[in-house]
Short mmCIF file of C-alpha atoms (C1' of nucleotides) in Angstrom, two decimals:
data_model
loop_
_atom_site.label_atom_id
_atom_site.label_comp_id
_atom_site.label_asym_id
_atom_site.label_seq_id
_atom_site.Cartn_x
_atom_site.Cartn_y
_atom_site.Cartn_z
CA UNK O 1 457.87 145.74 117.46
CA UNK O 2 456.74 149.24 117.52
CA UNK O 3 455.65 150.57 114.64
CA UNK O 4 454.62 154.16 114.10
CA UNK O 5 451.17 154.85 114.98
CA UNK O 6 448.56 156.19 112.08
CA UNK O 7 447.89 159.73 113.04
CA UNK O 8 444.35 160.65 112.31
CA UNK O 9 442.49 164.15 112.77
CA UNK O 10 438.98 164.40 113.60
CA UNK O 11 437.06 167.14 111.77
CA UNK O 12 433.32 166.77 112.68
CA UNK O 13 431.00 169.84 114.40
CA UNK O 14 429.22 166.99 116.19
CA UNK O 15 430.02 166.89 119.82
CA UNK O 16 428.76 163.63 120.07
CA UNK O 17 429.85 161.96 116.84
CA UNK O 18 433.12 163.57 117.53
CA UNK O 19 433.52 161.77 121.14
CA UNK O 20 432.54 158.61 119.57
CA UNK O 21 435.27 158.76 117.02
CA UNK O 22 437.37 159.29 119.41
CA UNK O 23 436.65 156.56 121.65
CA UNK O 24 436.54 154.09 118.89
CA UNK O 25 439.80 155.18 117.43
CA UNK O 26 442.22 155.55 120.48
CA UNK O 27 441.25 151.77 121.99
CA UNK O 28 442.43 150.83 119.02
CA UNK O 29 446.48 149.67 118.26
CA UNK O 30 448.26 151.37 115.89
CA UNK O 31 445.58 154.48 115.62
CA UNK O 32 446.25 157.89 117.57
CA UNK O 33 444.12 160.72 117.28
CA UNK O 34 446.44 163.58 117.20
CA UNK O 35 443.43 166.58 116.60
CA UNK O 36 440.23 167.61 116.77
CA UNK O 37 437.97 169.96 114.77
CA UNK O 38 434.46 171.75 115.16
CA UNK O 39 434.25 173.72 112.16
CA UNK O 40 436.31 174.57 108.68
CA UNK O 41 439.02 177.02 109.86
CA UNK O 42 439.18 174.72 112.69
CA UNK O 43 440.68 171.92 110.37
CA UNK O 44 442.59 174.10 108.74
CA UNK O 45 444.58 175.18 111.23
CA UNK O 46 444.63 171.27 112.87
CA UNK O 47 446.16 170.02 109.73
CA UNK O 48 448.82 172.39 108.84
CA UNK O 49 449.78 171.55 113.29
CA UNK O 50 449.38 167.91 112.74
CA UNK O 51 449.85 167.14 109.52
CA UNK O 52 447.99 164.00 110.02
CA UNK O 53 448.37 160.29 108.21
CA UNK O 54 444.57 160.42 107.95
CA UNK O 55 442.07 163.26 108.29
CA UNK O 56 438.42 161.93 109.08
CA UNK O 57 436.18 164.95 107.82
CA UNK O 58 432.46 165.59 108.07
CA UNK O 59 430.68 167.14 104.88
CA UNK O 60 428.35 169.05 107.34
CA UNK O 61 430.07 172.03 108.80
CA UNK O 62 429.10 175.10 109.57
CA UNK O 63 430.18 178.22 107.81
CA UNK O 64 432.38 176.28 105.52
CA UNK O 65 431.35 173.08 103.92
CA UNK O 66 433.69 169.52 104.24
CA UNK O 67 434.33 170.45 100.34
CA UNK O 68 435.72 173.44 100.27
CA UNK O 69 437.99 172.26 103.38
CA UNK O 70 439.00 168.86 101.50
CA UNK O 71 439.99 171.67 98.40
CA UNK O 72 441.63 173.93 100.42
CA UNK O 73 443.74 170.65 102.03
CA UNK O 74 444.75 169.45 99.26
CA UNK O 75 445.86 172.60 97.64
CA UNK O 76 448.53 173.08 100.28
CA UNK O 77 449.19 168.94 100.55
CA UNK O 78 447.84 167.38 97.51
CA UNK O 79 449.02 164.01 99.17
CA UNK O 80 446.53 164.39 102.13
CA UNK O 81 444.97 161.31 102.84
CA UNK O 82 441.22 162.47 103.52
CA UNK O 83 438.49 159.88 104.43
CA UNK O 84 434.79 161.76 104.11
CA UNK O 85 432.25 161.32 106.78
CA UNK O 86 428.85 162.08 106.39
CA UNK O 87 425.00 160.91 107.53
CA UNK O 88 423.41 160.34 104.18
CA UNK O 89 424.51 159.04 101.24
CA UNK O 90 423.32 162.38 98.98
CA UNK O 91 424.94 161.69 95.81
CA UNK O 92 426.01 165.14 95.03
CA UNK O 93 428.04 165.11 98.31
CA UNK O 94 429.98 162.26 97.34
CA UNK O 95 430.60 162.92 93.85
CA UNK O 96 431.82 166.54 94.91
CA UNK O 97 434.24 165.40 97.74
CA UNK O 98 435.59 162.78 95.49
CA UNK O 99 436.55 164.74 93.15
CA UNK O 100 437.93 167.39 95.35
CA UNK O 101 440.41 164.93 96.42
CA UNK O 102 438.55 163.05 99.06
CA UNK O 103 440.39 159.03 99.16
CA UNK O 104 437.35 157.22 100.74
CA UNK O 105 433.87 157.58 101.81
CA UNK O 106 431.87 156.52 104.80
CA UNK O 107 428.46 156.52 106.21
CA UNK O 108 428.32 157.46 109.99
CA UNK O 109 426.06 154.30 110.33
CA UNK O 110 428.88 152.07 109.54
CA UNK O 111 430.36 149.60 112.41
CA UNK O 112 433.70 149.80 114.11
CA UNK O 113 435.63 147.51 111.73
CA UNK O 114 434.72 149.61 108.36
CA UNK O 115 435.85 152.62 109.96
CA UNK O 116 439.37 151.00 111.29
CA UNK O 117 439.50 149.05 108.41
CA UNK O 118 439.08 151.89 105.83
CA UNK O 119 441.47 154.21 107.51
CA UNK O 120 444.14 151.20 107.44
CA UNK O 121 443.29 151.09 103.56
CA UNK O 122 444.13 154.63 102.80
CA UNK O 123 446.78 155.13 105.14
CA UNK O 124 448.26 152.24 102.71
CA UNK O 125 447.54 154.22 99.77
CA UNK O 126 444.35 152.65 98.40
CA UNK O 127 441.28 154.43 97.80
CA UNK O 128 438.39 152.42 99.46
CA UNK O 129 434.65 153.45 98.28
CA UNK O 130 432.18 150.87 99.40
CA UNK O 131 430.18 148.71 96.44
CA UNK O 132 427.09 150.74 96.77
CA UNK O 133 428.49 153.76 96.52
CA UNK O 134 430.53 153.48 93.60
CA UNK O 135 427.83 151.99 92.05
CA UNK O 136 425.91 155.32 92.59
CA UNK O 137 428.76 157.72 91.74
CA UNK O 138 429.10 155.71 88.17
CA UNK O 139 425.40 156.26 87.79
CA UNK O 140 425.63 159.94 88.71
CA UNK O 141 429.15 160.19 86.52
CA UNK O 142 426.89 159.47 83.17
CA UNK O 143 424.78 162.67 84.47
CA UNK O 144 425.62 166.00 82.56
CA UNK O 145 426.05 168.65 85.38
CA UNK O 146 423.96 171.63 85.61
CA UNK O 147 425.24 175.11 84.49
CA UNK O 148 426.12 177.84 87.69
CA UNK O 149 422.82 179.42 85.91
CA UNK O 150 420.79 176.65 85.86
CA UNK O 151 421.87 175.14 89.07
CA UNK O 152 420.82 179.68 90.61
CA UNK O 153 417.12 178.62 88.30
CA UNK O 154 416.85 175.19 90.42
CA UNK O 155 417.59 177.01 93.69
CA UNK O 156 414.73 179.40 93.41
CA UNK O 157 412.75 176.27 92.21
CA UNK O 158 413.45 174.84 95.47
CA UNK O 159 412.69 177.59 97.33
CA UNK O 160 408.76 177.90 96.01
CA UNK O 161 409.47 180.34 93.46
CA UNK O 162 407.26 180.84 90.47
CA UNK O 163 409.17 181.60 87.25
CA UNK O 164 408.14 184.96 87.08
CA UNK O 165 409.87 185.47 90.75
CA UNK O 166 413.15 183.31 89.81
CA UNK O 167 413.44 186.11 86.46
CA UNK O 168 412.88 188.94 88.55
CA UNK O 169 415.30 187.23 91.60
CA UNK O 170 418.26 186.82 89.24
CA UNK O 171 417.67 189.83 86.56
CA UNK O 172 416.39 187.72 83.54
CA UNK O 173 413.28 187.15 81.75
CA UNK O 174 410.89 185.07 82.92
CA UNK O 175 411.50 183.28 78.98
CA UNK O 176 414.81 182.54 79.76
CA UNK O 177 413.92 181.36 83.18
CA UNK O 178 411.82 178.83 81.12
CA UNK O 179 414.85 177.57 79.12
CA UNK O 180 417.00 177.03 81.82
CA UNK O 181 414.08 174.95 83.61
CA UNK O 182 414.09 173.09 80.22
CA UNK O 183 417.15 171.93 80.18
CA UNK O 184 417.59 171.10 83.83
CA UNK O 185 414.43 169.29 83.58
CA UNK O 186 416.31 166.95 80.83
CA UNK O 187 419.90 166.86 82.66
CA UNK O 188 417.92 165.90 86.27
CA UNK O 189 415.85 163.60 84.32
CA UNK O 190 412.35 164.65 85.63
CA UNK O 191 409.51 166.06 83.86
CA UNK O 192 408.11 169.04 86.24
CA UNK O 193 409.99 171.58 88.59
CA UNK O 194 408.14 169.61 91.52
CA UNK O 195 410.35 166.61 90.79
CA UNK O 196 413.41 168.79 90.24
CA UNK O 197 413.03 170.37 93.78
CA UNK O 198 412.80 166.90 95.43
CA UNK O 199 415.55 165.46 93.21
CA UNK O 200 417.71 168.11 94.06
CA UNK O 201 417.15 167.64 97.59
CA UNK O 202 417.32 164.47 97.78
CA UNK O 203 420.64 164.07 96.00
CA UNK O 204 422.04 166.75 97.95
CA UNK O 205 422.48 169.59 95.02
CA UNK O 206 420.43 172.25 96.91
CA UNK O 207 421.09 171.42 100.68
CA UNK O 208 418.07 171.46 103.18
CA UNK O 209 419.64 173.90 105.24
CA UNK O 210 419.87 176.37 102.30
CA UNK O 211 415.85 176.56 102.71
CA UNK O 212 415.32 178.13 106.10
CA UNK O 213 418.41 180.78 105.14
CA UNK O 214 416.68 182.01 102.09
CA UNK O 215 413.38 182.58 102.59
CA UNK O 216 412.82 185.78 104.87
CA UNK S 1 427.78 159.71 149.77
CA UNK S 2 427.06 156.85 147.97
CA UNK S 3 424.16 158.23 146.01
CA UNK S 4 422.34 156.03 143.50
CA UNK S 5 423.14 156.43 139.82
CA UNK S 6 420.66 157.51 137.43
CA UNK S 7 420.25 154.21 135.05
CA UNK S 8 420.33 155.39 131.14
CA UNK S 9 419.27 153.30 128.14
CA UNK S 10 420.30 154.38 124.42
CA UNK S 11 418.81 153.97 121.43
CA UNK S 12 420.21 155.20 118.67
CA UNK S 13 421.25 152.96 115.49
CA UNK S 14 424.43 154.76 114.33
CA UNK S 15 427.15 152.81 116.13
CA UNK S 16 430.04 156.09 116.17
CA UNK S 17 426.83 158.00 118.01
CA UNK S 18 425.94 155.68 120.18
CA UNK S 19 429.73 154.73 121.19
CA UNK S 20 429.87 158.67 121.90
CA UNK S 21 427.03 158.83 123.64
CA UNK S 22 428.58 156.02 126.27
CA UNK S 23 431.92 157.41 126.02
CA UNK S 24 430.18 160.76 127.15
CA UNK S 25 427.80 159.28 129.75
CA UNK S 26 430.16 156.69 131.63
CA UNK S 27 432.74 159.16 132.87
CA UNK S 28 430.13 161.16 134.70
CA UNK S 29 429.26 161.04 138.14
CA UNK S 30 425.97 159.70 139.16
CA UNK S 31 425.04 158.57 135.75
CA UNK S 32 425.45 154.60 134.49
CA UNK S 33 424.55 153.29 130.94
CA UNK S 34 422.68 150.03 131.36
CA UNK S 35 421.85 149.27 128.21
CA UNK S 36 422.04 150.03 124.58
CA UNK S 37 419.73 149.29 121.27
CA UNK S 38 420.51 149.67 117.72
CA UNK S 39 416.76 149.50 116.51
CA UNK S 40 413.06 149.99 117.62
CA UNK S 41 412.57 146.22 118.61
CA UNK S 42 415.87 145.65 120.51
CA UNK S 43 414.74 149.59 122.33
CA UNK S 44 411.54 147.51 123.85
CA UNK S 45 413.61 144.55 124.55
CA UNK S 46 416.25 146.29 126.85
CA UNK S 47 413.35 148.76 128.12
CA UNK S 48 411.47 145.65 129.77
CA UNK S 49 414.53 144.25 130.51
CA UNK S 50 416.60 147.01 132.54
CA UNK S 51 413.49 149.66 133.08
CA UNK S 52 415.44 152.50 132.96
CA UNK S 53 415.46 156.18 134.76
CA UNK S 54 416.24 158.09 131.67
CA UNK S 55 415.87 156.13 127.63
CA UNK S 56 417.80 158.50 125.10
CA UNK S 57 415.85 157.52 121.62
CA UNK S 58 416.88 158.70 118.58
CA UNK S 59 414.01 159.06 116.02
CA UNK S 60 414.95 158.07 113.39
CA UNK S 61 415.65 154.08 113.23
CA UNK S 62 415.32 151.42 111.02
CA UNK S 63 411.75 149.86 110.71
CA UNK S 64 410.39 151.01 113.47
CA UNK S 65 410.36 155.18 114.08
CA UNK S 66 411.49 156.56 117.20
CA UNK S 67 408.29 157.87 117.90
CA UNK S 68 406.62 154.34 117.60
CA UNK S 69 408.62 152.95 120.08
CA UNK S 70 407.90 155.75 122.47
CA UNK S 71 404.39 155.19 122.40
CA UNK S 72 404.50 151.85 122.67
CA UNK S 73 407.21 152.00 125.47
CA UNK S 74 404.75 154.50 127.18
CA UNK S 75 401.87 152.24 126.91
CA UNK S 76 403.52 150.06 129.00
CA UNK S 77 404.76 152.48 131.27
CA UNK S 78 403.20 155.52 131.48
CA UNK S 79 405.58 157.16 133.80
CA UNK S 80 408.77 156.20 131.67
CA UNK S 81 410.80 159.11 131.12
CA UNK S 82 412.08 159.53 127.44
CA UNK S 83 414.04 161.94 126.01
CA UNK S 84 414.45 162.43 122.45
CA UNK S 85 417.89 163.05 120.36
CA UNK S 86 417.28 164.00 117.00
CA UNK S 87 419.71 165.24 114.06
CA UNK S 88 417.70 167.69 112.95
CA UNK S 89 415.17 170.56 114.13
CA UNK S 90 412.91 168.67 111.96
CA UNK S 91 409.29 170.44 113.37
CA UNK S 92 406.93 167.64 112.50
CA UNK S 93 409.07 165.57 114.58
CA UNK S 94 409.54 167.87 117.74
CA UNK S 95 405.69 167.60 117.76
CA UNK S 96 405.05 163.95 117.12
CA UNK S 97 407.75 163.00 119.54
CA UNK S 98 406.64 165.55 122.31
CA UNK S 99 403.14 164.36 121.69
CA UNK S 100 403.91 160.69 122.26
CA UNK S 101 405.37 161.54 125.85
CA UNK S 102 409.05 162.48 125.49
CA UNK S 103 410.02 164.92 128.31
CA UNK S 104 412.88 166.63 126.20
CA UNK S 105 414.30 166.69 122.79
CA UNK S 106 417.84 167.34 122.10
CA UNK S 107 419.67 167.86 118.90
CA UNK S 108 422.46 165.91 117.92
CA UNK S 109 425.26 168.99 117.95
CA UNK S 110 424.49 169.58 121.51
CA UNK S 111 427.04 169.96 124.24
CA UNK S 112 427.96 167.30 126.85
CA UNK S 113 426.97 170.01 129.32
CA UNK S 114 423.62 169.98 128.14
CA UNK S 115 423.52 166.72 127.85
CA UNK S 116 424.03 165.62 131.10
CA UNK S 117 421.88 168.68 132.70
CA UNK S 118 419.31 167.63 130.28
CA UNK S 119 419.43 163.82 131.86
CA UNK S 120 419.20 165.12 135.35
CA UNK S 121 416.32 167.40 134.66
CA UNK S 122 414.37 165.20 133.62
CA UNK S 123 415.20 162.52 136.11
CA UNK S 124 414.12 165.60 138.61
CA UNK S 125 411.05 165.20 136.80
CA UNK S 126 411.09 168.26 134.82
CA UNK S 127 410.30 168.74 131.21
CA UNK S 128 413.59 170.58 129.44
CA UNK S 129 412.51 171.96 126.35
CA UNK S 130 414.82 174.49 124.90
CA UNK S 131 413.63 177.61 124.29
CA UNK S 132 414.19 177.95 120.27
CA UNK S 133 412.56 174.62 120.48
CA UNK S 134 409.72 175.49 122.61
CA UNK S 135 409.39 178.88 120.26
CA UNK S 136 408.66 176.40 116.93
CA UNK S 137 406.49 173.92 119.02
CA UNK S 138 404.41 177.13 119.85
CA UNK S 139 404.13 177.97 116.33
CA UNK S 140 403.47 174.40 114.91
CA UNK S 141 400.41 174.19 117.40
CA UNK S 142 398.60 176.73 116.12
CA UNK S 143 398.87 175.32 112.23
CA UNK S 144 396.09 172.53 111.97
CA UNK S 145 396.70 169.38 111.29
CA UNK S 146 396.36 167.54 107.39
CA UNK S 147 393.80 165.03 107.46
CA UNK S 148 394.83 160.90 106.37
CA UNK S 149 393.61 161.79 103.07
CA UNK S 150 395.96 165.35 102.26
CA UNK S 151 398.70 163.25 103.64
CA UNK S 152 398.45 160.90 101.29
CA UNK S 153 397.98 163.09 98.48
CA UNK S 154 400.61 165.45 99.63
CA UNK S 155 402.80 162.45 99.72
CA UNK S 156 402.20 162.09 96.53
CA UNK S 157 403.00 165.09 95.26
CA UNK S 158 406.41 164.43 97.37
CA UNK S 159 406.72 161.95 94.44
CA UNK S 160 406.56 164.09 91.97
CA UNK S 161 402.82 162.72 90.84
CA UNK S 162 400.40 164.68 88.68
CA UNK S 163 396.77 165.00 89.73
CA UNK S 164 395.65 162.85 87.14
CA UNK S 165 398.18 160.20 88.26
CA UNK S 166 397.58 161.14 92.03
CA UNK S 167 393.80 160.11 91.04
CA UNK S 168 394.40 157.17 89.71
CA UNK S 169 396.93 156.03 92.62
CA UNK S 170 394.32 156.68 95.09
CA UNK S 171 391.65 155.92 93.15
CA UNK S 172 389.62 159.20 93.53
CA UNK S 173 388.81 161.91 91.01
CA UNK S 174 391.54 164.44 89.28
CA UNK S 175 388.88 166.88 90.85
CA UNK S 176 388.93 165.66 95.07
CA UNK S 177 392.43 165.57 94.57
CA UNK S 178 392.52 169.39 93.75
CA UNK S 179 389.89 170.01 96.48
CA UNK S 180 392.51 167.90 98.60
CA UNK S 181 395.31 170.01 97.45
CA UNK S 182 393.56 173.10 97.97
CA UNK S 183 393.00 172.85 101.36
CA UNK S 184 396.33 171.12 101.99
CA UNK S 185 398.13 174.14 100.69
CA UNK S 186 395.77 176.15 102.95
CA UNK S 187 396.73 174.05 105.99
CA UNK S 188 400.61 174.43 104.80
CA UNK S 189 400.67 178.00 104.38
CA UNK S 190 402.05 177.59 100.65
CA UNK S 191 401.27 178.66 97.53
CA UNK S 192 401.46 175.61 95.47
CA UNK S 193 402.74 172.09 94.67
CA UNK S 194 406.35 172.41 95.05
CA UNK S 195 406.57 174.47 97.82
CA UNK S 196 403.95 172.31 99.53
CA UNK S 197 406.92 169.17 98.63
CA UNK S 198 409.77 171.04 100.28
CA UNK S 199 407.88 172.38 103.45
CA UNK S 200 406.68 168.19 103.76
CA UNK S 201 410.28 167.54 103.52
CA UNK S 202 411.73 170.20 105.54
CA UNK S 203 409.22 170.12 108.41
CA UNK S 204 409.64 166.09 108.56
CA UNK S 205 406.08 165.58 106.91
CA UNK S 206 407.06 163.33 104.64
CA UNK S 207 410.22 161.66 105.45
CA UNK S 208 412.75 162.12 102.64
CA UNK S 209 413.91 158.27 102.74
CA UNK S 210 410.37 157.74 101.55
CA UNK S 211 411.53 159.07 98.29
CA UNK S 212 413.72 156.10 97.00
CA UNK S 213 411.36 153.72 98.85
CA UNK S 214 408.51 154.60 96.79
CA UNK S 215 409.84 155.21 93.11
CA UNK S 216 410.16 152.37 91.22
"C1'" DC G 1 439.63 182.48 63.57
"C1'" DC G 2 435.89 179.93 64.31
"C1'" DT G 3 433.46 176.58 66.92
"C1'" DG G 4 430.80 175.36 70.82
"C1'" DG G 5 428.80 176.08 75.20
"C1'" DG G 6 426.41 178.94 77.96
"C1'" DC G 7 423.26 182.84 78.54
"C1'" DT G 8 419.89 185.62 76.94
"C1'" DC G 9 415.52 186.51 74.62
"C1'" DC G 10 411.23 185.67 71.55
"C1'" DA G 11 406.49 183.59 70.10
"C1'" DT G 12 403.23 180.11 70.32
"C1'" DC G 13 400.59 176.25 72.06
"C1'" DA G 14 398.73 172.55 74.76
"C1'" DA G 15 398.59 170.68 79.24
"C1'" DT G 16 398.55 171.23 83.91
"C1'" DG G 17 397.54 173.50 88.03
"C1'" DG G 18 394.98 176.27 91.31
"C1'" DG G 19 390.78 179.27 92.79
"C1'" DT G 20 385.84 179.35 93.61
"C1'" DG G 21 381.63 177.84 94.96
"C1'" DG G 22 379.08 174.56 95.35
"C1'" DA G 23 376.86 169.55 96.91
"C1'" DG G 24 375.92 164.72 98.52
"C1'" DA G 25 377.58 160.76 101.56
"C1'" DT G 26 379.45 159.00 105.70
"C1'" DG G 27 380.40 158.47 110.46
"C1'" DG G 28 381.74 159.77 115.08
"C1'" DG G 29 380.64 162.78 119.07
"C1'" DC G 30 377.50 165.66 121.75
"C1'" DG H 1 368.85 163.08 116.34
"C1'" DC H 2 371.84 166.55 114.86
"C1'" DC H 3 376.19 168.60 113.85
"C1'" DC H 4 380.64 168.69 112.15
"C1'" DA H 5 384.59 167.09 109.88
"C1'" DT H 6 386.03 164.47 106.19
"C1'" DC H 7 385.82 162.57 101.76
"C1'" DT H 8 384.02 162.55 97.55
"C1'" DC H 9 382.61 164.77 93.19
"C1'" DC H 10 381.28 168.61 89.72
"C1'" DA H 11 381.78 172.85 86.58
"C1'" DC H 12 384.01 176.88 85.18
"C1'" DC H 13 387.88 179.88 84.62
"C1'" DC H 14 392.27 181.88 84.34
"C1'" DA H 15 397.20 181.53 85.48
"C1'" DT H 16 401.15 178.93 85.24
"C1'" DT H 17 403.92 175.69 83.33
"C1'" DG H 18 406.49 173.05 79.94
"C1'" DA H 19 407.49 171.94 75.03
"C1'" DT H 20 409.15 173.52 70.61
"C1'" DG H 21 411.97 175.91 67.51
"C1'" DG H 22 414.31 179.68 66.74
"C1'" DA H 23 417.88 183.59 67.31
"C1'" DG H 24 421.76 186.69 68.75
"C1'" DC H 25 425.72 187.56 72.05
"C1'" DC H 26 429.91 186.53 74.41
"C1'" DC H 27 433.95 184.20 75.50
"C1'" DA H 28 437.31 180.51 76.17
"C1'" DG H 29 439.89 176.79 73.84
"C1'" DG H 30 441.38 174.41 69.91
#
DNA sequence: CCTGGGCTCCATCAATGGGTGGAGATGGGC
DNA sequence: GCCCATCTCCACCCATTGATGGAGCCCAGG
């Protein structure tokens, strides 16, 4: 009996990681890795040549993030069959690549049979999202989002700015810097802009990297 | 020629890394993987066990840190050489690591070229420090260090804690925690609270999985 | 059209935070 | 023994922050 192979691409900057995908996939029967990917135009270009059963993709890329590639996917294939990859389990991440059309969600410390298993799953059509995570994105689904202004205000939080900085930084007064710190405040559930710059790290709203970029 | 391999260990708890990190290793000339370790306790077992040329440790690990079992691998063998793989640039951690006896420190998006020269240089008995790393080390030695009792008050403030509730948590005065602050912020080269809570996060300070740990 | 959400601004007030300049106690290292 | 770093505390002061309760403007969707 031989029965078509699942076709999975590989989109993960991580030499590494990438390597060990790779050698845990291709021992495997019934799994071929048709592609590789470093970066977001990278994956692109892979899909639209492969057009793979399953695309493994890594939230972490440089230049373009694993979100906006999932997006742009599915906008040319909205029946891709993406499975996310990613290191930590920041909230924000998964929330955002779920709902750009991301089928399943895994944590790169996960063993050998989750990852086969889960690409099995969605290649069958099932969306697979582990207990504890849905149990966090259901939490996080209650959450009113932030505003594009308030999530700029939080940014500049982040960053060590005093509100006087964040109105001059985005052309506003330094009163209405004070009512968008308000109302995130409320929406992030904290009580001082020292909580909202942790929380906002910690569940992945304002990246890490974003810090070192900004300041000079 | 039959030259003798050079025997590696890994440590490193994420399975897909670790399986790259073989995958990577084994097809090399002159290098053999004797042994791998998910955690900080198993690391010791298979150190004693195979006594290693080169140990490849990640840092961070479940309940024990990567730089705890360096030191304790070093007390019992001074001359071990350990080389450090690490996600991120994290400073705090270059320096702890590098401080506990690791010859090199490699980041996680490296090359397999790199890799492997890394290995032999330090097998040769070099240190192999690259250069932007070397640059930050420079820098981070010249900032002094926070003493047990900032830590534990910036930690705090990691948390999101007032100085009133900081007090109370470490059972001191509203007033030495502000003299600890002060001269925390001094020793951080920021200008208050929150930007002392993202530089502890960014430079590895305070570990961000001490977050969730520590909230309820 | 008109309703609602988002953005902007205002004034005012209490609480919190941070700067300054002390000062006593302890304990390890020279 | 003496010094130095650390930890602890105090008082005073001003700046910043966050809370409250408005208010007008714009624009997209019903």
């Amino acid at each position: 009996m031989t029965k078509e192979s699942i076709r999975v691409l590989i989109v993960e900057d991580h030499h590494v990681v990438r390597q060990g995908l790779v050698a845990l996939l291709n021992v495997v029967d019934g799994l071929e890795v048709v592609g590789e990917a470093a970066d977001g135009a990278e994956a692109i270009t892979q899909f639209r040549k492969h057009l793979p059963d399953i695309t493994l993709i890594d939230l972490r890329l440089p230049r373009m993030s694993g979100v906006e590639v999932i997006q742009r996917i599915r906008m040319e294939t909205p029946n891709a069959r993406l499975i996310v990859l990613t290191t930590y389990d920041g909230d924000e991440d998964i929330y955002r690549a779920l709902q750009a059309g991301a089928r399943a969600y895994l944590l790169k410390g996960m063993t050998s049979d989750e990852l086969i298993s889960t690409i099995r799953a969605v290649h069958a059509g099932k969306s697979h999202i582990p207990p504890a995570i849905a149990e966090k994105l259901a939490e996080r689904m209650g959450t009113e989002s932030l505003t594009p202004r308030e999530f700029d205000v939080l940014e500049q939080i982040v960053n060590g700015k005093s509100n006087k900085e964040i109105g001059t930084e985005l052309e506003i007064s330094e009163a209405t810097v004070k009512t968008h710190i308000n109302s995130l405040l409320g929406k992030l559930g904290v009580t001082d802009r020292t909580q909202a710059a942790t929380a906002a790290i910690q569940r992945g709203i304002v990246p890490l990297e974003s810090l070192r970029k900004t300041k000079p």
